[in-house]
Amino acid sequence: MAPRELGHDLRPLEQVRQVILGLLEPLGAEARPLAECYGAVLREEAVVTELIPPFDNSAMDGFAVRVTDVASASEASPVTLRVSGQIAAGEPGGLVLEPGSAQRIMTGAPLPSGAEAVIPHEVTRFNDRNVTFTRPARLGQNIRCAGGDLRPGDLVLKPGCVLRGPQLAILAALGRDPVRVTRKLRVAVVSSGNELVEVGSPCGPGQIRNSNAYSLTGLLLSAGVEPVNLGIVRDTKEEVLRVIRRAVDAGLDAIVSTGGVSAGEYDWVQVVVREHAEPGHVFKVAMRPGKPQVFGLFDGRPLFGLPGNPAASMISFEVFVRPALRRLRGEGVVLPELFGVRFPFDYPYKPGRVLLLRARVEPDEPGGYRVVRPGEQDSSFLSSLAEANAIVTLPSDRDVVRAGEIHPAFWFAGL
Ligand code: AMP
Ligand code: MG
């Protein structure tokens, strides 16, 4: 297929993202032990089949009573009842509360039949034999009813939901193990550039350390996929093609490469995508940083050719790769969720492309967030990424943000 030539036309970020997402669909699912499901994407409905909680039980440590037995209790005229027993959590239940008596009961313990309320022990005076109440009880007070939380037929988790602690707890409470989730995705990390050396090697004249492999490894882990580092690739067409073949032959689900996507003499990633991907796209995107972007399918496996500049590659990851990985993982929400951040100062910037400002944002008064440190925005600079926790988007048709304005942002690096 012929690559899409764009000349000098810039394409809107959103349009490019839709082209990429339109070529991807969720990968296969598998049954996995619940204990190994943290961060996985649910691929089935979690429908409740039993009452949660399974039995009526006490919400407090206190005394189970019948409402009528304490109806007349007041400070001036307390009511004393005999304590007929004690029920701890874990006991099988089946006990009966005789009229005119109270039973000591602990949080989570099954309610004896006949009990209509639990009065917390803090508001009573008691010893082993008797308990004195100075106020009446309300019907159902401090009782958690069977099925009060979840009932058979309730759809509590939908396919596409990411399983974190709370969702794992729900599946555990329902007795679901194993769970149907998207299989673990493995994604190649490729660093292209003649100037690159590995972090442990001496850095000679004209050389720099390969830092992108580390940012991308971290970003991929935060996206819930397994990174597979395929190392540094020299700037030749053969080496670039060879590493892509290697990734495809190894059955990796996607490739994220950095460098070699501009129109320079040594930018072979874009040439290989033009010539070998099906389909292959070489984009000039109306965003700063990250104008040159390359995307292609090799044997159906997506390759994201990100620019080499460290900040450009990380921001491109957030804008294109993370949503694409969410799609491949079958997540219900793929686009970054936006929130507003206020600028407490004027901020001038270069117009013509959307500025994806890496910045530190902090809680604002009386709510929301404000930008505190945008830092130096050069696409090759790492310094401003050290403390950045968000990416703020500024419109292409402006050249300054005025103090007090609010602009959309999204969290950075999996926060
Ligand atoms: P390129 O996109 O290949 O033109 O690279 C753009 C800039 O990013 C150059 O200054 C490269 O030296 C730098 N760069 C490329 N790859 C990496 C990498 N893996 N780690 C750090 N810097 C890189
Ligand atoms: Mg290069």
Short mmCIF file of C-alpha atoms and ligand atoms in Angstrom, two decimals:
data_model
loop_
_atom_site.label_atom_id
_atom_site.label_comp_id
_atom_site.label_asym_id
_atom_site.label_seq_id
_atom_site.Cartn_x
_atom_site.Cartn_y
_atom_site.Cartn_z
CA MET A 1 0.00 0.00 0.00
CA ALA A 2 1.26 3.48 -0.82
CA PRO A 3 2.25 5.49 2.22
CA ARG A 4 0.22 8.64 2.89
CA GLU A 5 2.32 11.57 1.78
CA LEU A 6 1.61 14.64 3.81
CA GLY A 7 4.07 17.15 2.45
CA HIS A 8 4.14 20.08 4.79
CA ASP A 9 0.54 19.67 5.87
CA LEU A 10 0.25 19.16 9.57
CA ARG A 11 -2.43 16.76 10.75
CA PRO A 12 -4.34 17.30 13.98
CA LEU A 13 -3.26 15.06 16.81
CA GLU A 14 -6.79 13.75 17.32
CA GLN A 15 -7.09 12.71 13.69
CA VAL A 16 -3.77 10.83 13.77
CA ARG A 17 -4.77 9.10 16.98
CA GLN A 18 -8.05 7.98 15.40
CA VAL A 19 -6.20 6.57 12.37
CA ILE A 20 -4.02 4.51 14.71
CA LEU A 21 -6.85 3.37 17.01
CA GLY A 22 -8.95 2.47 13.97
CA LEU A 23 -6.34 -0.12 12.97
CA LEU A 24 -6.27 -1.86 16.34
CA GLU A 25 -8.56 -4.18 18.24
CA PRO A 26 -8.41 -6.01 21.58
CA LEU A 27 -6.09 -9.02 21.72
CA GLY A 28 -6.99 -12.45 23.07
CA ALA A 29 -8.19 -13.33 26.56
CA GLU A 30 -7.26 -16.15 28.94
CA ALA A 31 -8.31 -17.56 32.29
CA ARG A 32 -5.87 -16.37 34.99
CA PRO A 33 -5.69 -17.05 38.74
CA LEU A 34 -7.24 -14.13 40.61
CA ALA A 35 -4.05 -13.68 42.66
CA GLU A 36 -2.17 -12.80 39.44
CA CYS A 37 -4.74 -10.38 38.03
CA TYR A 38 -3.57 -7.03 39.41
CA GLY A 39 -3.54 -4.52 36.51
CA ALA A 40 -5.19 -6.96 34.09
CA VAL A 41 -8.25 -6.08 32.00
CA LEU A 42 -11.46 -7.98 32.71
CA ARG A 43 -12.94 -9.62 29.61
CA GLU A 44 -16.14 -11.02 31.08
CA GLU A 45 -19.05 -9.65 33.07
CA ALA A 46 -18.90 -10.10 36.82
CA VAL A 47 -22.53 -10.90 37.66
CA VAL A 48 -23.41 -11.56 41.28
CA THR A 49 -24.76 -15.06 42.00
CA GLU A 50 -25.22 -14.93 45.79
CA LEU A 51 -26.17 -12.46 48.50
CA ILE A 52 -23.32 -10.18 49.68
CA PRO A 53 -23.11 -10.12 52.64
CA PRO A 54 -24.38 -13.70 52.77
CA PHE A 55 -26.19 -13.31 56.16
CA ASP A 56 -27.59 -10.58 58.41
CA ASN A 57 -24.75 -9.44 60.68
CA SER A 58 -23.71 -6.77 63.12
CA ALA A 59 -22.04 -3.54 61.95
CA MET A 60 -20.72 -2.78 65.47
CA ASP A 61 -19.37 -4.37 68.61
CA GLY A 62 -22.36 -4.05 70.91
CA PHE A 63 -25.58 -5.67 72.09
CA ALA A 64 -28.28 -7.26 69.95
CA VAL A 65 -31.73 -6.34 71.25
CA ARG A 66 -35.41 -6.34 70.39
CA VAL A 67 -36.59 -2.75 69.83
CA THR A 68 -39.57 -3.08 72.18
CA ASP A 69 -37.32 -4.23 75.06
CA VAL A 70 -35.44 -0.91 75.14
CA ALA A 71 -38.23 1.39 73.88
CA SER A 72 -38.64 3.15 77.21
CA ALA A 73 -34.89 3.60 77.94
CA SER A 74 -33.68 7.12 78.79
CA GLU A 75 -31.00 8.81 80.92
CA ALA A 76 -33.63 9.39 83.61
CA SER A 77 -35.06 5.90 83.39
CA PRO A 78 -32.49 3.34 82.14
CA VAL A 79 -33.45 -0.21 81.12
CA THR A 80 -31.35 -3.20 82.24
CA LEU A 81 -31.49 -6.54 80.38
CA ARG A 82 -29.86 -9.90 81.10
CA VAL A 83 -26.90 -10.76 78.80
CA SER A 84 -27.80 -14.22 77.51
CA GLY A 85 -24.69 -14.92 75.46
CA GLN A 86 -21.88 -13.68 73.24
CA ILE A 87 -21.54 -14.08 69.44
CA ALA A 88 -18.18 -13.61 67.72
CA ALA A 89 -17.47 -13.18 63.98
CA GLY A 90 -17.08 -16.55 62.31
CA GLU A 91 -19.66 -18.34 64.46
CA PRO A 92 -22.21 -20.22 62.39
CA GLY A 93 -25.29 -18.38 63.66
CA GLY A 94 -28.68 -19.99 64.22
CA LEU A 95 -28.99 -18.53 67.73
CA VAL A 96 -32.20 -17.04 69.07
CA LEU A 97 -32.53 -13.82 71.07
CA GLU A 98 -35.06 -14.50 73.83
CA PRO A 99 -37.46 -11.60 74.54
CA GLY A 100 -36.32 -9.53 77.51
CA SER A 101 -32.61 -10.33 77.01
CA ALA A 102 -29.65 -8.92 75.09
CA GLN A 103 -26.73 -10.71 73.42
CA ARG A 104 -23.22 -9.37 73.23
CA ILE A 105 -22.28 -9.38 69.50
CA MET A 106 -19.14 -8.47 67.58
CA THR A 107 -18.76 -6.75 64.19
CA GLY A 108 -19.42 -9.22 61.37
CA ALA A 109 -21.01 -11.83 63.66
CA PRO A 110 -24.32 -13.40 62.50
CA LEU A 111 -27.36 -11.77 64.03
CA PRO A 112 -29.45 -14.03 66.31
CA SER A 113 -33.02 -14.44 65.12
CA GLY A 114 -35.39 -12.03 66.80
CA ALA A 115 -32.73 -9.30 67.10
CA GLU A 116 -33.90 -5.99 65.61
CA ALA A 117 -31.02 -3.63 66.40
CA VAL A 118 -27.45 -3.55 67.68
CA ILE A 119 -26.59 -0.91 70.28
CA PRO A 120 -22.86 -0.09 70.37
CA HIS A 121 -21.26 -1.06 73.68
CA GLU A 122 -19.80 2.47 74.11
CA VAL A 123 -23.28 3.83 74.91
CA THR A 124 -24.11 1.13 77.46
CA ARG A 125 -22.92 0.08 80.89
CA PHE A 126 -22.37 -3.65 81.12
CA ASN A 127 -20.82 -6.57 82.94
CA ASP A 128 -20.88 -10.31 82.19
CA ARG A 129 -24.46 -10.69 83.34
CA ASN A 130 -26.31 -7.42 82.68
CA VAL A 131 -26.37 -4.49 80.30
CA THR A 132 -27.98 -1.09 80.91
CA PHE A 133 -29.35 1.11 78.11
CA THR A 134 -30.12 4.82 78.41
CA ARG A 135 -31.67 5.32 74.97
CA PRO A 136 -34.09 3.41 72.71
CA ALA A 137 -33.06 1.61 69.50
CA ARG A 138 -34.21 2.12 65.93
CA LEU A 139 -35.41 -0.91 63.92
CA GLY A 140 -32.45 -2.18 61.86
CA GLN A 141 -29.92 0.05 63.59
CA ASN A 142 -26.32 -1.20 63.02
CA ILE A 143 -27.56 -4.29 61.19
CA ARG A 144 -26.07 -5.19 57.80
CA CYS A 145 -28.73 -7.16 55.94
CA ALA A 146 -27.99 -10.18 53.74
CA GLY A 147 -27.75 -8.89 50.14
CA GLY A 148 -27.63 -5.27 51.30
CA ASP A 149 -24.42 -4.74 49.32
CA LEU A 150 -24.88 -6.97 46.26
CA ARG A 151 -27.71 -9.26 45.11
CA PRO A 152 -27.91 -12.07 42.54
CA GLY A 153 -28.16 -10.62 39.03
CA ASP A 154 -26.29 -7.38 39.83
CA LEU A 155 -23.70 -6.53 37.15
CA VAL A 156 -20.90 -5.26 39.35
CA LEU A 157 -17.90 -5.17 36.94
CA LYS A 158 -18.08 -4.77 33.18
CA PRO A 159 -15.70 -6.12 30.52
CA GLY A 160 -12.91 -3.61 29.88
CA CYS A 161 -12.47 -2.67 33.50
CA VAL A 162 -8.90 -2.59 34.83
CA LEU A 163 -8.48 -4.74 37.90
CA ARG A 164 -6.93 -2.83 40.79
CA GLY A 165 -7.31 -3.55 44.50
CA PRO A 166 -11.03 -2.70 44.78
CA GLN A 167 -12.06 -4.75 41.74
CA LEU A 168 -9.95 -7.71 42.88
CA ALA A 169 -11.71 -7.53 46.24
CA ILE A 170 -15.12 -7.66 44.55
CA LEU A 171 -14.11 -10.70 42.47
CA ALA A 172 -12.76 -12.38 45.61
CA ALA A 173 -15.98 -11.67 47.52
CA LEU A 174 -17.93 -13.25 44.65
CA GLY A 175 -15.66 -16.31 44.66
CA ARG A 176 -14.45 -15.72 41.11
CA ASP A 177 -11.16 -17.52 40.50
CA PRO A 178 -9.81 -17.90 37.84
CA VAL A 179 -10.85 -14.76 35.99
CA ARG A 180 -11.07 -14.13 32.25
CA VAL A 181 -8.65 -11.31 31.39
CA THR A 182 -6.64 -10.11 28.38
CA ARG A 183 -3.46 -12.12 28.00
CA LYS A 184 -0.27 -10.37 29.03
CA LEU A 185 1.02 -8.20 26.20
CA ARG A 186 4.74 -8.14 25.39
CA VAL A 187 6.05 -5.02 23.68
CA ALA A 188 9.47 -4.53 22.07
CA VAL A 189 11.55 -1.48 22.92
CA VAL A 190 13.93 -0.48 20.10
CA SER A 191 16.39 2.41 20.37
CA SER A 192 17.74 3.56 17.02
CA GLY A 193 20.74 5.84 16.59
CA ASN A 194 24.47 5.57 15.77
CA GLU A 195 25.23 7.94 18.63
CA LEU A 196 23.77 5.71 21.35
CA VAL A 197 25.68 3.68 23.93
CA GLU A 198 24.28 1.51 26.69
CA VAL A 199 24.28 2.96 30.16
CA GLY A 200 27.14 0.81 31.48
CA SER A 201 29.49 1.53 28.56
CA PRO A 202 31.90 4.46 28.33
CA CYS A 203 30.49 7.44 26.43
CA GLY A 204 32.99 8.37 23.67
CA PRO A 205 33.15 11.55 21.59
CA GLY A 206 29.85 12.28 19.87
CA GLN A 207 28.03 9.61 21.86
CA ILE A 208 25.16 9.81 24.36
CA ARG A 209 23.64 7.21 26.66
CA ASN A 210 20.47 5.43 25.62
CA SER A 211 17.97 6.93 28.03
CA ASN A 212 14.85 6.33 25.93
CA ALA A 213 14.95 2.58 26.54
CA TYR A 214 14.50 3.36 30.22
CA SER A 215 11.71 5.90 29.89
CA LEU A 216 9.82 3.60 27.56
CA THR A 217 10.35 0.56 29.76
CA GLY A 218 8.85 2.49 32.66
CA LEU A 219 5.97 3.84 30.60
CA LEU A 220 5.17 0.38 29.24
CA LEU A 221 5.17 -1.11 32.75
CA SER A 222 2.81 1.65 33.87
CA ALA A 223 0.53 0.72 30.98
CA GLY A 224 0.31 -2.89 32.21
CA VAL A 225 2.38 -4.53 29.47
CA GLU A 226 5.68 -6.38 29.58
CA PRO A 227 8.57 -4.49 27.93
CA VAL A 228 11.14 -6.51 25.99
CA ASN A 229 14.26 -4.47 25.35
CA LEU A 230 15.75 -5.28 21.94
CA GLY A 231 18.65 -2.87 22.48
CA ILE A 232 20.31 -0.30 20.27
CA VAL A 233 19.94 -0.45 16.51
CA ARG A 234 22.39 1.30 14.20
CA ASP A 235 21.17 3.67 11.50
CA THR A 236 21.03 1.34 8.53
CA LYS A 237 17.96 0.14 6.71
CA GLU A 238 19.01 -3.49 7.16
CA GLU A 239 19.43 -3.22 10.93
CA VAL A 240 16.08 -1.49 11.35
CA LEU A 241 14.32 -4.07 9.21
CA ARG A 242 16.11 -6.91 11.01
CA VAL A 243 15.05 -5.79 14.49
CA ILE A 244 11.42 -5.44 13.39
CA ARG A 245 11.52 -8.96 11.94
CA ARG A 246 13.06 -10.20 15.17
CA ALA A 247 10.23 -8.70 17.20
CA VAL A 248 7.58 -10.13 14.87
CA ASP A 249 9.23 -13.58 14.82
CA ALA A 250 9.41 -13.57 18.62
CA GLY A 251 5.63 -13.08 18.69
CA LEU A 252 5.80 -9.70 20.42
CA ASP A 253 2.50 -7.84 20.30
CA ALA A 254 3.83 -4.38 19.39
CA ILE A 255 7.06 -2.47 18.84
CA VAL A 256 7.89 0.95 20.21
CA SER A 257 10.98 2.49 18.65
CA THR A 258 12.61 5.86 19.11
CA GLY A 259 14.63 7.87 16.61
CA GLY A 260 14.92 7.75 12.86
CA VAL A 261 11.51 9.15 11.99
CA SER A 262 12.36 12.57 10.54
CA ALA A 263 13.37 13.12 6.94
CA GLY A 264 17.13 13.09 7.62
CA GLU A 265 19.78 11.01 5.83
CA TYR A 266 19.90 8.46 8.63
CA ASP A 267 16.21 8.27 9.48
CA TRP A 268 15.58 4.71 8.44
CA VAL A 269 12.58 3.86 10.59
CA GLN A 270 10.32 6.03 8.46
CA VAL A 271 11.77 4.57 5.24
CA VAL A 272 11.23 0.99 6.43
CA VAL A 273 7.66 1.78 7.44
CA ARG A 274 6.98 3.43 4.07
CA GLU A 275 8.37 0.45 2.21
CA HIS A 276 7.39 -2.54 4.32
CA ALA A 277 4.47 -1.80 6.66
CA GLU A 278 0.94 -2.69 5.65
CA PRO A 279 -0.48 -0.13 6.04
CA GLY A 280 2.29 2.35 6.80
CA HIS A 281 1.79 5.94 7.87
CA VAL A 282 4.31 8.76 8.12
CA PHE A 283 2.67 11.69 9.87
CA LYS A 284 3.54 15.28 10.53
CA VAL A 285 1.42 16.07 13.53
CA ALA A 286 0.36 19.53 14.66
CA MET A 287 1.86 19.04 18.11
CA ARG A 288 4.98 20.26 19.89
CA PRO A 289 7.05 18.30 20.73
CA GLY A 290 6.56 15.20 18.59
CA LYS A 291 5.84 16.46 15.09
CA PRO A 292 7.23 13.44 13.16
CA GLN A 293 5.37 10.22 13.94
CA VAL A 294 5.47 6.89 12.20
CA PHE A 295 2.98 4.08 12.53
CA GLY A 296 2.69 0.83 10.67
CA LEU A 297 1.55 -2.76 10.90
CA PHE A 298 4.09 -5.54 10.33
CA ASP A 299 2.28 -8.88 10.06
CA GLY A 300 -0.59 -7.16 11.84
CA ARG A 301 1.62 -6.03 14.74
CA PRO A 302 1.75 -2.29 15.35
CA LEU A 303 5.03 -0.40 15.27
CA PHE A 304 5.07 3.03 16.87
CA GLY A 305 8.02 5.00 15.50
CA LEU A 306 8.48 7.81 18.01
CA PRO A 307 10.91 10.68 17.59
CA GLY A 308 14.27 10.29 19.34
CA ASN A 309 14.31 13.41 21.46
CA PRO A 310 13.64 12.21 25.01
CA ALA A 311 10.75 14.54 25.85
CA ALA A 312 9.21 14.09 22.41
CA SER A 313 9.29 10.31 22.74
CA MET A 314 7.68 10.30 26.20
CA ILE A 315 4.93 12.72 25.24
CA SER A 316 4.29 10.81 22.00
CA PHE A 317 3.97 7.68 24.11
CA GLU A 318 1.28 9.31 26.24
CA VAL A 319 -0.60 10.71 23.25
CA PHE A 320 -0.48 7.72 20.88
CA VAL A 321 1.02 4.60 22.43
CA ARG A 322 -0.78 4.48 25.78
CA PRO A 323 -4.25 4.83 24.18
CA ALA A 324 -3.27 2.21 21.58
CA LEU A 325 -2.10 -0.20 24.28
CA ARG A 326 -5.37 0.37 26.11
CA ARG A 327 -7.22 -0.58 22.95
CA LEU A 328 -5.08 -3.73 22.52
CA ARG A 329 -5.68 -4.62 26.17
CA GLY A 330 -9.42 -4.21 25.67
CA GLU A 331 -9.74 -1.39 28.20
CA GLY A 332 -13.08 0.38 28.26
CA VAL A 333 -11.51 3.85 28.40
CA VAL A 334 -8.66 4.47 25.96
CA LEU A 335 -8.27 8.25 25.69
CA PRO A 336 -6.53 10.22 28.44
CA GLU A 337 -8.99 11.63 30.95
CA LEU A 338 -8.72 15.41 31.02
CA PHE A 339 -8.88 17.77 33.96
CA GLY A 340 -8.50 21.54 34.09
CA VAL A 341 -5.38 23.30 35.38
CA ARG A 342 -5.15 26.99 36.15
CA PHE A 343 -2.20 29.14 35.16
CA PRO A 344 -1.32 31.52 38.01
CA PHE A 345 1.00 33.45 35.61
CA ASP A 346 1.18 34.56 31.96
CA TYR A 347 2.82 31.87 29.83
CA PRO A 348 4.03 32.82 26.33
CA TYR A 349 4.70 30.02 23.82
CA LYS A 350 5.31 29.35 20.14
CA PRO A 351 2.07 29.14 18.11
CA GLY A 352 1.29 26.91 15.11
CA ARG A 353 1.04 23.52 16.84
CA VAL A 354 -0.67 22.32 20.00
CA LEU A 355 1.81 22.67 22.84
CA LEU A 356 1.95 19.61 25.08
CA LEU A 357 3.45 21.26 28.10
CA ARG A 358 5.14 18.99 30.60
CA ALA A 359 4.59 20.48 33.98
CA ARG A 360 4.17 19.97 37.66
CA VAL A 361 0.61 20.60 38.79
CA GLU A 362 -0.51 20.87 42.39
CA PRO A 363 -3.83 21.20 44.17
CA ASP A 364 -5.33 24.67 43.79
CA GLU A 365 -7.55 26.77 46.04
CA PRO A 366 -10.50 26.25 46.38
CA GLY A 367 -10.27 23.09 44.23
CA GLY A 368 -8.81 21.66 41.02
CA TYR A 369 -5.17 22.06 40.05
CA ARG A 370 -2.73 24.80 39.12
CA VAL A 371 0.53 24.75 37.15
CA VAL A 372 3.48 25.31 39.44
CA ARG A 373 6.57 24.59 37.34
CA PRO A 374 6.42 24.21 33.55
CA GLY A 375 10.26 24.09 33.30
CA GLU A 376 12.30 24.31 30.10
CA GLN A 377 10.29 22.82 27.21
CA ASP A 378 13.04 21.97 24.70
CA SER A 379 12.15 18.56 23.26
CA SER A 380 15.63 17.21 24.01
CA PHE A 381 15.66 18.26 27.66
CA LEU A 382 15.22 15.78 30.46
CA SER A 383 15.36 18.27 33.34
CA SER A 384 11.73 19.43 33.15
CA LEU A 385 10.57 15.80 33.18
CA ALA A 386 12.07 15.12 36.59
CA GLU A 387 9.17 16.68 38.46
CA ALA A 388 6.48 16.74 35.76
CA ASN A 389 3.31 14.89 36.71
CA ALA A 390 1.02 16.19 33.97
CA ILE A 391 0.86 17.23 30.35
CA VAL A 392 -1.08 20.44 29.75
CA THR A 393 -2.45 21.08 26.25
CA LEU A 394 -2.31 24.63 24.91
CA PRO A 395 -4.07 25.59 21.66
CA SER A 396 -2.15 26.00 18.39
CA ASP A 397 -3.85 29.28 17.47
CA ARG A 398 -2.61 31.21 20.51
CA ASP A 399 0.82 32.34 21.61
CA VAL A 400 0.23 33.19 25.24
CA VAL A 401 -1.78 31.93 28.16
CA ARG A 402 -3.02 34.67 30.46
CA ALA A 403 -2.89 34.38 34.23
CA GLY A 404 -6.16 32.89 35.49
CA GLU A 405 -6.94 30.82 32.40
CA ILE A 406 -7.75 27.13 32.78
CA HIS A 407 -6.52 24.60 30.19
CA PRO A 408 -7.01 20.83 29.83
CA ALA A 409 -4.37 18.45 31.13
CA PHE A 410 -3.88 14.74 31.67
CA TRP A 411 -1.66 12.75 34.02
CA PHE A 412 1.81 11.79 32.89
CA ALA A 413 3.71 8.49 33.19
CA GLY A 414 0.88 6.43 34.59
CA LEU A 415 0.04 8.63 37.60
P1 AMP B 1 16.27 11.35 15.85
O1 AMP B 1 14.81 11.31 16.07
O2 AMP B 1 16.87 10.02 15.52
O3 AMP B 1 16.63 12.41 14.84
O4 AMP B 1 16.90 11.80 17.23
C1 AMP B 1 16.62 13.06 17.76
C2 AMP B 1 17.45 13.36 18.97
O5 AMP B 1 17.17 12.42 19.99
C3 AMP B 1 18.95 13.25 18.73
O6 AMP B 1 19.59 14.32 19.41
C4 AMP B 1 19.30 11.94 19.35
O7 AMP B 1 20.63 11.90 19.78
C5 AMP B 1 18.34 11.82 20.49
N1 AMP B 1 18.08 10.43 20.81
C6 AMP B 1 17.71 9.48 19.91
N2 AMP B 1 17.56 8.30 20.51
C7 AMP B 1 17.83 8.48 21.82
C8 AMP B 1 17.87 7.60 22.93
N3 AMP B 1 17.56 6.30 22.81
N4 AMP B 1 18.19 8.11 24.13
C9 AMP B 1 18.48 9.42 24.25
N5 AMP B 1 18.48 10.29 23.22
C10 AMP B 1 18.17 9.83 22.01
MG MG B 2 18.69 9.35 14.91
#
